[in-house]
mmCIF file of C-alpha atoms in Angstrom:
data_model
loop_
_atom_site.group_PDB
_atom_site.id
_atom_site.type_symbol
_atom_site.label_atom_id
_atom_site.label_comp_id
_atom_site.label_asym_id
_atom_site.label_seq_id
_atom_site.Cartn_x
_atom_site.Cartn_y
_atom_site.Cartn_z
ATOM 1 C CA ASN A 193 -17.914 -110.010 -4.645
ATOM 2 C CA ARG A 194 -16.441 -107.263 -2.464
ATOM 3 C CA VAL A 195 -14.287 -106.144 -5.368
ATOM 4 C CA ASN A 196 -17.286 -105.963 -7.637
ATOM 5 C CA MET A 197 -19.223 -103.920 -5.026
ATOM 6 C CA LYS A 198 -16.386 -101.360 -4.688
ATOM 7 C CA LEU A 199 -16.131 -101.009 -8.441
ATOM 8 C CA SER A 200 -19.881 -100.455 -8.768
ATOM 9 C CA ALA A 201 -19.831 -97.794 -6.021
ATOM 10 C CA ALA A 202 -16.958 -95.909 -7.682
ATOM 11 C CA ILE A 203 -18.708 -95.888 -11.052
ATOM 12 C CA SER A 204 -21.942 -94.603 -9.445
ATOM 13 C CA ALA A 205 -20.115 -91.757 -7.663
ATOM 14 C CA LEU A 206 -18.408 -90.748 -10.884
ATOM 15 C CA CYS A 207 -21.701 -90.595 -12.754
ATOM 16 C CA ILE A 208 -23.371 -88.495 -10.059
ATOM 17 C CA ALA A 209 -20.451 -86.000 -10.049
ATOM 18 C CA SER A 210 -20.544 -85.695 -13.816
ATOM 19 C CA ALA A 211 -24.283 -85.062 -13.758
ATOM 20 C CA CYS A 212 -23.901 -82.313 -11.121
ATOM 21 C CA ALA A 213 -21.109 -80.654 -13.055
ATOM 22 C CA TYR A 214 -23.235 -80.270 -16.165
ATOM 23 C CA ALA A 215 -26.394 -79.325 -14.338
ATOM 24 C CA PRO A 216 -27.605 -75.696 -15.276
ATOM 25 C CA GLY A 217 -28.173 -74.638 -11.671
ATOM 26 C CA ALA A 218 -24.716 -75.544 -10.494
ATOM 27 C CA SER A 219 -23.007 -73.780 -13.402
ATOM 28 C CA THR A 220 -24.923 -70.549 -12.816
ATOM 29 C CA ALA A 221 -24.165 -70.597 -9.098
ATOM 30 C CA ARG A 222 -20.466 -71.128 -9.727
ATOM 31 C CA ARG A 223 -20.289 -68.296 -12.301
ATOM 32 C CA THR A 224 -22.192 -65.987 -9.958
ATOM 33 C CA ALA A 225 -19.783 -66.760 -7.161
ATOM 34 C CA LEU A 226 -16.815 -66.198 -9.451
ATOM 35 C CA PHE A 227 -17.878 -62.767 -10.854
ATOM 36 C CA SER A 228 -19.931 -61.367 -7.979
ATOM 37 C CA ALA A 229 -16.965 -59.144 -6.892
ATOM 38 C CA ASN A 230 -15.523 -56.295 -9.040
ATOM 39 C CA PRO A 231 -12.411 -57.756 -10.718
ATOM 40 C CA PHE A 232 -10.909 -54.219 -10.903
ATOM 41 C CA SER A 233 -11.380 -53.529 -7.236
ATOM 42 C CA GLY A 234 -9.592 -54.689 -4.206
ATOM 43 C CA PRO A 235 -7.337 -53.571 -1.397
ATOM 44 C CA SER A 236 -4.486 -52.706 -3.766
ATOM 45 C CA LEU A 237 -6.622 -50.499 -6.091
ATOM 46 C CA ASP A 238 -8.846 -48.900 -3.440
ATOM 47 C CA TYR A 239 -5.882 -47.915 -1.260
ATOM 48 C CA LYS A 240 -6.485 -44.610 0.502
ATOM 49 C CA GLY A 241 -3.332 -44.398 2.481
ATOM 50 C CA SER A 242 -2.476 -45.791 5.841
ATOM 51 C CA GLU A 243 -2.039 -44.080 9.137
ATOM 52 C CA GLY A 244 1.310 -42.332 9.278
ATOM 53 C CA ASP A 245 1.646 -42.145 5.484
ATOM 54 C CA PRO A 246 2.477 -38.458 4.639
ATOM 55 C CA GLY A 247 1.022 -38.889 1.140
ATOM 56 C CA ALA A 248 -2.256 -40.466 2.251
ATOM 57 C CA GLY A 249 -4.282 -37.431 1.100
ATOM 58 C CA ASN A 250 -3.008 -37.728 -2.474
ATOM 59 C CA TYR A 251 -4.833 -41.007 -3.276
ATOM 60 C CA LYS A 252 -8.099 -40.685 -5.201
ATOM 61 C CA LYS A 253 -10.347 -42.747 -7.452
ATOM 62 C CA LEU A 254 -9.649 -42.870 -11.172
ATOM 63 C CA SER A 255 -13.081 -41.414 -11.996
ATOM 64 C CA GLN A 256 -12.467 -38.484 -9.640
ATOM 65 C CA ALA A 257 -9.075 -37.800 -11.211
ATOM 66 C CA LEU A 258 -10.605 -37.873 -14.700
ATOM 67 C CA ASP A 259 -13.349 -35.439 -13.675
ATOM 68 C CA GLU A 260 -10.797 -33.028 -12.240
ATOM 69 C CA ALA A 261 -8.725 -33.281 -15.416
ATOM 70 C CA ASP A 262 -11.835 -32.460 -17.483
ATOM 71 C CA ARG A 263 -12.547 -29.399 -15.355
ATOM 72 C CA GLU A 264 -8.976 -28.163 -15.649
ATOM 73 C CA ARG A 265 -9.062 -28.663 -19.416
ATOM 74 C CA SER A 266 -12.324 -26.699 -19.637
ATOM 75 C CA LYS A 267 -10.799 -23.876 -17.612
ATOM 76 C CA ASP A 268 -7.750 -23.759 -19.869
ATOM 77 C CA GLN A 269 -9.944 -23.668 -22.970
ATOM 78 C CA GLU A 270 -12.062 -20.862 -21.492
ATOM 79 C CA ALA A 271 -8.951 -18.867 -20.559
ATOM 80 C CA ALA A 272 -7.574 -19.306 -24.092
ATOM 81 C CA LYS A 273 -10.860 -18.022 -25.546
ATOM 82 C CA ASN A 274 -10.790 -15.024 -23.205
ATOM 83 C CA ARG A 275 -7.219 -14.183 -24.202
ATOM 84 C CA GLU A 276 -8.098 -14.458 -27.859
ATOM 85 C CA ARG A 277 -11.127 -12.227 -27.373
ATOM 86 C CA ALA A 278 -9.103 -9.659 -25.428
ATOM 87 C CA HIS A 279 -6.496 -9.613 -28.181
ATOM 88 C CA GLU A 280 -9.232 -9.104 -30.755
ATOM 89 C CA ILE A 281 -10.718 -6.221 -28.743
ATOM 90 C CA ARG A 282 -7.312 -4.552 -28.473
ATOM 91 C CA ARG A 283 -6.821 -4.962 -32.216
ATOM 92 C CA GLU A 284 -10.227 -3.386 -32.904
ATOM 93 C CA GLU A 285 -9.541 -0.491 -30.536
ATOM 94 C CA ARG A 286 -6.178 0.140 -32.163
ATOM 95 C CA GLN A 287 -7.767 0.149 -35.604
ATOM 96 C CA LYS A 288 -10.394 2.623 -34.392
ATOM 97 C CA LYS A 289 -7.615 4.848 -33.055
ATOM 98 C CA ILE A 290 -5.759 4.677 -36.373
ATOM 99 C CA ASP A 291 -8.933 5.548 -38.292
ATOM 100 C CA TYR A 292 -9.645 8.380 -35.855
ATOM 101 C CA MET A 293 -6.183 9.897 -36.298
ATOM 102 C CA MET A 294 -6.293 9.476 -40.087
ATOM 103 C CA ASP A 295 -9.616 11.325 -40.293
ATOM 104 C CA MET A 296 -8.621 14.003 -37.743
ATOM 105 C CA PRO A 297 -7.777 17.417 -39.264
ATOM 106 C CA ASP A 298 -4.163 18.496 -38.855
ATOM 107 C CA ASP A 299 -5.216 21.793 -37.274
ATOM 108 C CA ARG A 300 -7.399 20.245 -34.571
ATOM 109 C CA PRO A 301 -6.462 21.842 -31.191
ATOM 110 C CA ALA A 302 -5.542 19.615 -28.287
ATOM 111 C CA GLY A 303 -6.369 22.306 -25.762
ATOM 112 C CA THR A 304 -4.092 24.447 -23.656
ATOM 113 C CA VAL A 305 -2.081 23.279 -20.693
ATOM 114 C CA ASP A 306 -3.775 25.853 -18.484
ATOM 115 C CA GLU A 307 -7.155 24.488 -19.519
ATOM 116 C CA PHE A 308 -6.232 21.017 -18.332
ATOM 117 C CA MET A 309 -4.494 22.308 -15.203
ATOM 118 C CA PHE A 310 -7.526 24.278 -14.016
ATOM 119 C CA LYS A 311 -10.307 22.121 -15.440
ATOM 120 C CA GLU A 312 -8.994 18.964 -13.822
ATOM 121 C CA GLY A 313 -8.272 20.728 -10.530
ATOM 122 C CA VAL A 314 -4.539 20.048 -10.665
ATOM 123 C CA GLN A 315 -3.594 23.707 -10.232
ATOM 124 C CA SER A 316 -5.698 24.003 -7.084
ATOM 125 C CA GLN A 317 -3.849 21.058 -5.544
ATOM 126 C CA LEU A 318 -0.471 22.586 -6.423
ATOM 127 C CA ASP A 319 -1.613 25.891 -4.886
ATOM 128 C CA LYS A 320 -2.612 24.055 -1.706
ATOM 129 C CA LEU A 321 0.818 22.440 -1.641
ATOM 130 C CA ASP A 322 2.441 25.890 -1.822
ATOM 131 C CA ASN A 323 0.196 27.215 0.946
ATOM 132 C CA ASP A 324 0.486 24.215 3.239
ATOM 133 C CA LEU A 325 4.228 23.656 2.913
ATOM 134 C CA ILE A 326 6.837 26.302 3.619
ATOM 135 C CA GLY A 327 10.097 25.917 1.687
ATOM 136 C CA LEU A 328 10.817 22.456 0.244
ATOM 137 C CA VAL A 329 11.515 23.975 -3.170
ATOM 138 C CA PRO A 330 13.075 20.772 -4.617
ATOM 139 C CA VAL A 331 10.089 18.732 -3.443
ATOM 140 C CA LYS A 332 7.528 21.108 -4.945
ATOM 141 C CA LYS A 333 9.513 21.213 -8.174
ATOM 142 C CA ARG A 334 9.464 17.413 -8.435
ATOM 143 C CA VAL A 335 5.716 17.248 -7.725
ATOM 144 C CA LYS A 336 5.046 19.848 -10.443
ATOM 145 C CA GLU A 337 7.166 17.841 -12.891
ATOM 146 C CA ILE A 338 5.069 14.740 -12.215
ATOM 147 C CA ALA A 339 1.878 16.786 -12.618
ATOM 148 C CA ALA A 340 3.164 18.181 -15.941
ATOM 149 C CA LEU A 341 3.816 14.654 -17.226
ATOM 150 C CA LEU A 342 0.282 13.569 -16.311
ATOM 151 C CA VAL A 343 -1.306 16.641 -17.920
ATOM 152 C CA LEU A 344 0.553 16.246 -21.211
ATOM 153 C CA ASP A 345 -0.123 12.517 -21.194
ATOM 154 C CA LYS A 346 -3.828 13.259 -20.986
ATOM 155 C CA MET A 347 -3.571 15.801 -23.831
ATOM 156 C CA ARG A 348 -1.871 13.163 -26.000
ATOM 157 C CA ARG A 349 -4.611 10.708 -25.145
ATOM 158 C CA LYS A 350 -7.241 13.219 -26.278
ATOM 159 C CA LEU A 351 -5.655 13.293 -29.736
ATOM 160 C CA GLY A 352 -5.420 9.514 -29.917
ATOM 161 C CA PHE A 353 -1.681 9.084 -29.392
ATOM 162 C CA GLU A 354 -0.327 5.981 -27.722
ATOM 163 C CA THR A 355 -0.026 6.565 -23.985
ATOM 164 C CA GLY A 356 1.213 4.472 -21.126
ATOM 165 C CA VAL A 357 0.747 4.988 -17.416
ATOM 166 C CA PRO A 358 4.132 6.130 -16.079
ATOM 167 C CA SER A 359 5.660 4.572 -12.998
ATOM 168 C CA LEU A 360 4.052 6.485 -10.139
ATOM 169 C CA HIS A 361 5.533 4.543 -7.215
ATOM 170 C CA MET A 362 7.526 6.908 -5.007
ATOM 171 C CA SER A 363 10.257 7.059 -2.400
ATOM 172 C CA PHE A 364 10.249 9.873 0.161
ATOM 173 C CA THR A 365 13.460 10.288 2.139
ATOM 174 C CA GLY A 366 14.106 12.784 4.895
ATOM 175 C CA ALA A 367 13.962 13.467 8.612
ATOM 176 C CA PRO A 368 10.701 13.381 10.596
ATOM 177 C CA GLY A 369 8.431 16.391 10.233
ATOM 178 C CA THR A 370 9.604 17.447 6.765
ATOM 179 C CA GLY A 371 6.185 17.055 5.097
ATOM 180 C CA LYS A 372 6.372 13.562 3.574
ATOM 181 C CA THR A 373 2.827 12.587 4.552
ATOM 182 C CA THR A 374 1.428 15.954 3.417
ATOM 183 C CA VAL A 375 3.043 15.573 -0.008
ATOM 184 C CA ALA A 376 1.715 12.000 -0.275
ATOM 185 C CA VAL A 377 -1.818 13.258 0.401
ATOM 186 C CA ARG A 378 -1.485 15.997 -2.231
ATOM 187 C CA MET A 379 -0.091 13.531 -4.771
ATOM 188 C CA GLY A 380 -3.013 11.190 -4.139
ATOM 189 C CA GLN A 381 -5.464 14.020 -4.794
ATOM 190 C CA ILE A 382 -3.624 15.089 -7.968
ATOM 191 C CA LEU A 383 -3.689 11.506 -9.289
ATOM 192 C CA ALA A 384 -7.419 11.294 -8.559
ATOM 193 C CA LYS A 385 -8.103 14.602 -10.337
ATOM 194 C CA MET A 386 -6.220 13.411 -13.415
ATOM 195 C CA GLY A 387 -7.974 10.038 -13.532
ATOM 196 C CA TYR A 388 -4.884 7.991 -12.596
ATOM 197 C CA SER A 389 -6.406 7.019 -9.255
ATOM 198 C CA ARG A 390 -9.978 5.982 -8.487
ATOM 199 C CA ARG A 391 -10.206 7.465 -5.005
ATOM 200 C CA GLY A 392 -7.009 9.355 -4.261
ATOM 201 C CA HIS A 393 -6.966 8.481 -0.563
ATOM 202 C CA VAL A 394 -3.779 7.736 1.389
ATOM 203 C CA ILE A 395 -3.364 4.773 3.772
ATOM 204 C CA LEU A 396 -0.428 5.068 6.171
ATOM 205 C CA ALA A 397 1.166 1.762 7.195
ATOM 206 C CA THR A 398 4.123 0.684 9.326
ATOM 207 C CA ARG A 399 5.727 -2.695 9.996
ATOM 208 C CA ASP A 400 3.146 -3.461 12.701
ATOM 209 C CA ASP A 401 0.361 -3.059 10.129
ATOM 210 C CA LEU A 402 1.985 -5.352 7.554
ATOM 211 C CA VAL A 403 4.018 -8.035 9.353
ATOM 212 C CA GLY A 404 2.536 -10.777 11.526
ATOM 213 C CA GLN A 405 3.849 -12.438 14.648
ATOM 214 C CA TYR A 406 3.671 -16.063 13.553
ATOM 215 C CA VAL A 407 3.641 -18.259 10.438
ATOM 216 C CA GLY A 408 0.655 -17.546 8.193
ATOM 217 C CA HIS A 409 -0.158 -14.200 9.811
ATOM 218 C CA THR A 410 1.812 -11.827 7.571
ATOM 219 C CA ALA A 411 0.108 -12.432 4.225
ATOM 220 C CA PRO A 412 -3.451 -11.678 5.472
ATOM 221 C CA LYS A 413 -2.290 -8.505 7.251
ATOM 222 C CA THR A 414 -0.394 -7.195 4.231
ATOM 223 C CA LYS A 415 -3.207 -8.022 1.822
ATOM 224 C CA GLU A 416 -5.742 -6.310 4.093
ATOM 225 C CA MET A 417 -3.755 -3.055 4.058
ATOM 226 C CA ILE A 418 -3.351 -3.305 0.277
ATOM 227 C CA LYS A 419 -7.099 -3.825 -0.063
ATOM 228 C CA LYS A 420 -7.751 -0.658 1.963
ATOM 229 C CA ALA A 421 -5.333 1.348 -0.186
ATOM 230 C CA MET A 422 -6.572 0.120 -3.594
ATOM 231 C CA GLY A 423 -7.524 3.066 -5.770
ATOM 232 C CA GLY A 424 -5.206 5.383 -3.866
ATOM 233 C CA VAL A 425 -1.779 5.570 -2.238
ATOM 234 C CA LEU A 426 -0.217 3.161 0.272
ATOM 235 C CA LEU A 427 2.434 5.057 2.249
ATOM 236 C CA VAL A 428 4.788 2.697 4.101
ATOM 237 C CA ASP A 429 6.561 4.770 6.738
ATOM 238 C CA GLU A 430 10.023 3.663 7.854
ATOM 239 C CA ALA A 431 9.916 0.905 5.240
ATOM 240 C CA TYR A 432 13.404 -0.351 6.155
ATOM 241 C CA TYR A 433 11.956 -1.987 9.271
ATOM 242 C CA LEU A 434 10.234 -4.501 6.996
ATOM 243 C CA TYR A 435 13.581 -6.186 6.335
ATOM 244 C CA ASN A 436 15.794 -7.616 9.050
ATOM 245 C CA ALA A 437 19.167 -8.532 7.571
ATOM 246 C CA ALA A 438 20.232 -10.236 10.812
ATOM 247 C CA ASN A 439 17.366 -12.736 10.696
ATOM 248 C CA ASP A 440 16.724 -14.604 7.439
ATOM 249 C CA ARG A 441 13.565 -16.103 8.962
ATOM 250 C CA ASP A 442 11.978 -12.736 9.669
ATOM 251 C CA TYR A 443 8.377 -12.525 8.456
ATOM 252 C CA GLY A 444 8.935 -9.095 6.900
ATOM 253 C CA GLN A 445 10.412 -10.688 3.779
ATOM 254 C CA GLU A 446 7.014 -12.203 2.966
ATOM 255 C CA SER A 447 5.362 -8.781 3.203
ATOM 256 C CA ILE A 448 7.991 -7.278 0.883
ATOM 257 C CA GLU A 449 7.403 -10.012 -1.715
ATOM 258 C CA ILE A 450 3.650 -9.319 -1.679
ATOM 259 C CA LEU A 451 4.257 -5.575 -2.068
ATOM 260 C CA LEU A 452 6.634 -6.148 -4.993
ATOM 261 C CA ASN A 453 4.063 -8.332 -6.731
ATOM 262 C CA VAL A 454 1.330 -5.712 -6.275
ATOM 263 C CA MET A 455 3.618 -2.884 -7.430
ATOM 264 C CA GLU A 456 4.278 -4.828 -10.631
ATOM 265 C CA ASN A 457 0.804 -6.179 -11.424
ATOM 266 C CA ASN A 458 -1.512 -3.521 -9.977
ATOM 267 C CA SER A 459 0.392 -0.330 -10.773
ATOM 268 C CA ASP A 460 -2.673 1.060 -12.570
ATOM 269 C CA ASP A 461 -4.784 0.945 -9.397
ATOM 270 C CA LEU A 462 -2.339 1.427 -6.535
ATOM 271 C CA VAL A 463 0.588 3.755 -5.906
ATOM 272 C CA VAL A 464 3.061 2.529 -3.281
ATOM 273 C CA ALA A 465 5.173 5.166 -1.556
ATOM 274 C CA VAL A 466 7.945 4.206 0.888
ATOM 275 C CA ALA A 467 9.368 6.728 3.338
ATOM 276 C CA GLY A 468 12.164 6.997 5.884
ATOM 277 C CA TYR A 469 15.628 8.350 6.649
ATOM 278 C CA LYS A 470 17.747 8.602 3.511
ATOM 279 C CA ASP A 471 20.743 6.582 4.734
ATOM 280 C CA ARG A 472 18.549 3.751 6.006
ATOM 281 C CA MET A 473 16.435 3.765 2.861
ATOM 282 C CA ASP A 474 19.582 3.486 0.740
ATOM 283 C CA THR A 475 20.628 0.436 2.751
ATOM 284 C CA PHE A 476 17.135 -1.025 2.428
ATOM 285 C CA PHE A 477 17.213 -0.621 -1.362
ATOM 286 C CA SER A 478 20.613 -2.325 -1.498
ATOM 287 C CA TYR A 479 19.075 -5.404 0.163
ATOM 288 C CA ILE A 480 15.878 -5.269 -1.947
ATOM 289 C CA PRO A 481 16.926 -4.205 -5.464
ATOM 290 C CA GLY A 482 13.512 -5.201 -6.822
ATOM 291 C CA MET A 483 11.945 -2.415 -4.777
ATOM 292 C CA MET A 484 14.409 0.159 -6.082
ATOM 293 C CA SER A 485 13.786 -0.770 -9.721
ATOM 294 C CA ARG A 486 10.009 -0.481 -9.362
ATOM 295 C CA ILE A 487 10.096 3.073 -7.965
ATOM 296 C CA GLY A 488 10.294 5.774 -10.596
ATOM 297 C CA ASN A 489 10.139 8.878 -8.404
ATOM 298 C CA HIS A 490 12.681 9.467 -5.645
ATOM 299 C CA ILE A 491 12.088 12.669 -3.678
ATOM 300 C CA ASP A 492 14.440 13.851 -0.921
ATOM 301 C CA PHE A 493 13.006 16.170 1.747
ATOM 302 C CA PRO A 494 15.621 18.532 3.206
ATOM 303 C CA ASN A 495 15.542 19.781 6.781
ATOM 304 C CA TYR A 496 13.950 23.149 7.420
ATOM 305 C CA GLY A 497 15.912 26.238 8.410
ATOM 306 C CA ALA A 498 15.046 28.350 11.448
ATOM 307 C CA ASP A 499 13.333 31.067 9.387
ATOM 308 C CA GLU A 500 11.246 28.459 7.565
ATOM 309 C CA LEU A 501 10.171 26.910 10.865
ATOM 310 C CA VAL A 502 9.081 30.343 12.126
ATOM 311 C CA ALA A 503 7.029 30.742 8.948
ATOM 312 C CA ILE A 504 5.491 27.309 9.583
ATOM 313 C CA ALA A 505 4.462 28.468 13.050
ATOM 314 C CA ALA A 506 2.740 31.471 11.462
ATOM 315 C CA VAL A 507 0.823 29.160 9.091
ATOM 316 C CA MET A 508 -0.254 26.949 12.003
ATOM 317 C CA ALA A 509 -1.426 30.010 13.930
ATOM 318 C CA ARG A 510 -3.366 31.225 10.895
ATOM 319 C CA ASP A 511 -5.107 27.864 10.457
ATOM 320 C CA LEU A 512 -6.049 27.795 14.153
ATOM 321 C CA GLU A 513 -7.168 31.473 14.050
ATOM 322 C CA TYR A 514 -4.509 32.779 16.412
ATOM 323 C CA ASP A 515 -2.530 36.001 16.061
ATOM 324 C CA ILE A 516 1.169 35.931 17.013
ATOM 325 C CA ASP A 517 2.435 39.331 18.164
ATOM 326 C CA GLU A 518 5.282 40.756 16.093
ATOM 327 C CA ASP A 519 7.627 40.893 19.084
ATOM 328 C CA ALA A 520 6.939 37.184 19.745
ATOM 329 C CA PHE A 521 8.573 35.929 16.543
ATOM 330 C CA PRO A 522 12.191 36.694 17.599
ATOM 331 C CA VAL A 523 11.637 34.823 20.867
ATOM 332 C CA PHE A 524 10.215 31.839 19.039
ATOM 333 C CA LYS A 525 13.141 31.845 16.612
ATOM 334 C CA SER A 526 15.589 31.810 19.538
ATOM 335 C CA TYR A 527 13.751 28.835 20.976
ATOM 336 C CA ILE A 528 13.871 26.965 17.646
ATOM 337 C CA GLU A 529 17.605 27.642 17.192
ATOM 338 C CA ALA A 530 18.290 26.307 20.692
ATOM 339 C CA ARG A 531 16.045 23.284 20.165
ATOM 340 C CA MET A 532 17.701 22.383 16.822
ATOM 341 C CA ASP A 533 20.960 21.728 18.663
ATOM 342 C CA LEU A 534 19.326 19.127 20.917
ATOM 343 C CA PRO A 535 18.558 15.470 20.075
ATOM 344 C CA PHE A 536 15.235 14.255 18.658
ATOM 345 C CA PHE A 537 14.505 17.448 16.756
ATOM 346 C CA SER A 538 11.644 16.803 14.315
ATOM 347 C CA ASN A 539 11.280 19.917 12.179
ATOM 348 C CA ALA A 540 7.593 20.827 11.743
ATOM 349 C CA ARG A 541 6.480 18.363 14.425
ATOM 350 C CA THR A 542 8.642 20.171 16.954
ATOM 351 C CA VAL A 543 7.046 23.447 15.826
ATOM 352 C CA ARG A 544 3.584 21.959 16.271
ATOM 353 C CA ASN A 545 4.436 20.822 19.802
ATOM 354 C CA ALA A 546 5.849 24.288 20.580
ATOM 355 C CA MET A 547 2.695 25.943 19.256
ATOM 356 C CA ASP A 548 0.539 23.680 21.438
ATOM 357 C CA ARG A 549 2.552 24.707 24.497
ATOM 358 C CA ALA A 550 2.360 28.381 23.526
ATOM 359 C CA ARG A 551 -1.421 28.116 23.200
ATOM 360 C CA MET A 552 -1.558 26.501 26.627
ATOM 361 C CA ASN A 553 0.562 29.284 28.094
ATOM 362 C CA ALA A 554 -1.733 31.874 26.471
ATOM 363 C CA ALA A 555 -4.781 30.113 27.915
ATOM 364 C CA ILE A 556 -3.235 30.050 31.409
ATOM 365 C CA ARG A 557 -2.349 33.739 31.137
ATOM 366 C CA THR A 558 -5.839 34.718 29.954
ATOM 367 C CA PHE A 559 -7.546 32.563 32.584
ATOM 368 C CA GLU A 560 -5.358 34.091 35.326
ATOM 369 C CA ARG A 561 -6.206 37.645 34.254
ATOM 370 C CA PHE A 562 -9.943 37.372 33.787
ATOM 371 C CA ALA A 563 -11.076 34.380 35.871
ATOM 372 C CA ILE A 564 -8.752 34.599 38.871
ATOM 373 C CA GLN A 565 -7.921 38.293 39.103
ATOM 374 C CA GLY A 566 -11.272 39.423 37.703
ATOM 375 C CA GLU A 567 -9.762 41.963 35.300
ATOM 376 C CA ASN A 568 -12.387 43.983 33.382
ATOM 377 C CA GLY A 569 -15.103 42.305 35.371
ATOM 378 C CA GLY A 570 -14.081 38.923 34.003
ATOM 379 C CA VAL A 571 -14.944 39.937 30.443
ATOM 380 C CA CYS A 572 -12.250 39.271 27.838
ATOM 381 C CA THR A 573 -12.158 40.403 24.220
ATOM 382 C CA VAL A 574 -11.767 38.443 20.982
ATOM 383 C CA GLU A 575 -8.230 39.791 20.726
ATOM 384 C CA ASP A 576 -7.434 38.321 24.154
ATOM 385 C CA LEU A 577 -8.651 34.887 22.997
ATOM 386 C CA LYS A 578 -6.619 34.996 19.767
ATOM 387 C CA SER A 579 -3.367 36.546 20.976
ATOM 388 C CA ILE A 580 -0.089 34.664 21.474
ATOM 389 C CA ARG A 581 2.535 36.889 23.026
ATOM 390 C CA ALA A 582 6.287 36.843 23.456
ATOM 391 C CA ASP A 583 5.899 35.707 27.098
ATOM 392 C CA ASP A 584 4.135 32.562 25.911
ATOM 393 C CA PHE A 585 7.229 31.548 23.904
ATOM 394 C CA GLN A 586 9.673 32.809 26.532
ATOM 395 C CA VAL A 587 8.519 30.040 28.871
ATOM 396 C CA LEU A 588 9.666 27.447 26.325
ATOM 397 C CA LEU A 589 13.044 29.144 25.817
ATOM 398 C CA ASP A 590 13.645 29.426 29.582
ATOM 399 C CA ASP A 591 12.934 25.715 30.006
ATOM 400 C CA ILE A 592 15.806 24.910 27.622
ATOM 401 C CA LEU A 593 18.226 27.486 29.013
ATOM 402 C CA ASN A 594 17.596 26.704 32.684
ATOM 403 C CA ALA A 595 16.996 22.954 32.580
ATOM 404 C CA ASP A 596 19.609 20.323 33.415
ATOM 405 C CA THR A 597 21.553 19.073 30.410
ATOM 406 C CA ASP A 598 19.904 15.640 30.366
ATOM 407 C CA LYS A 599 16.421 17.175 30.618
ATOM 408 C CA ARG A 600 16.656 19.839 27.940
ATOM 409 C CA ILE A 601 15.281 17.616 25.195
ATOM 410 C CA PHE A 602 11.955 17.564 27.056
ATOM 411 C CA ALA A 603 11.697 21.369 27.070
#
């Protein structure tokens, strides 16, 4: 009997299990439990990087990657359309130029050189260069050659000939005070008059303006100076300080690379001029051949002679509305000749400093006569206020002749 009871119980349990297995509710619940989670998701596919993993930021969802790929493809297609359109525009412009030249009479005048020189204001800038700078014949000759090229290029353009903007980047080499900045300013104005420069202004920069003090600081500084100079001239004074051959980790190299890129790609909107001592600039170019090859105009500024420096003093006096007595010029020339033999002589800058001291001496002399001594009732004339005499320069010469050897450079 017990055996029969066990057999009956086993058969009943089997029947109940079979009924539950084929019941609709149980099947639905099991399928729901099986597919409730995303079969394509999980820790291995949703991995976003673990702490300490250097590539953790590179993991992204497949949908995000596909969207980015679509955007990049759209950008590429748009750029290709723009290039094709630009090529078509150039082709149309060239055809218009060909038609224009074919229909143009052979006897059509292009205009005279003088007309372009005066109409565009180029001649006035060259005249100012002659008036502002004494001597420097080679420099003025080179500037006039560049101006001639620009004028004739514009005449060719008027007739429809093919023209290309020449390389206008420049190198100015010479000692301090030889007129490099003045020439850069005049060149900027000439380029603006001829339409080769939007503004014609000059931005003066040194290493401190271009090179940063830590990683990531140089690029913003250099780009900021370039932004200021766009449409004009960027004059980098003592450019050789940008490169330090003794330190391959110097930040100046980054500034040079940015300048080279701008000189190549933005030559139609920015003229870069580098300046400094000739021997140091030659060494700088040997280290940075890319800079040398991008500069088409190398201008060397010679030192002034004593007579030229005296003439510069006369120009400074004229601009400041002073009158130098005739007997004062020989004294000033003696001072200049003595000062040229001492260290740290700076050509026209030394003359400017000497003129400032002479004006001070003239002011002291005039004040002593009329304010302290009461000469002529304290009333001075216009001539007294404008006059610079030999005594005013003699003080400078005596300081050199009578000073100790190690103090003469401060005279």
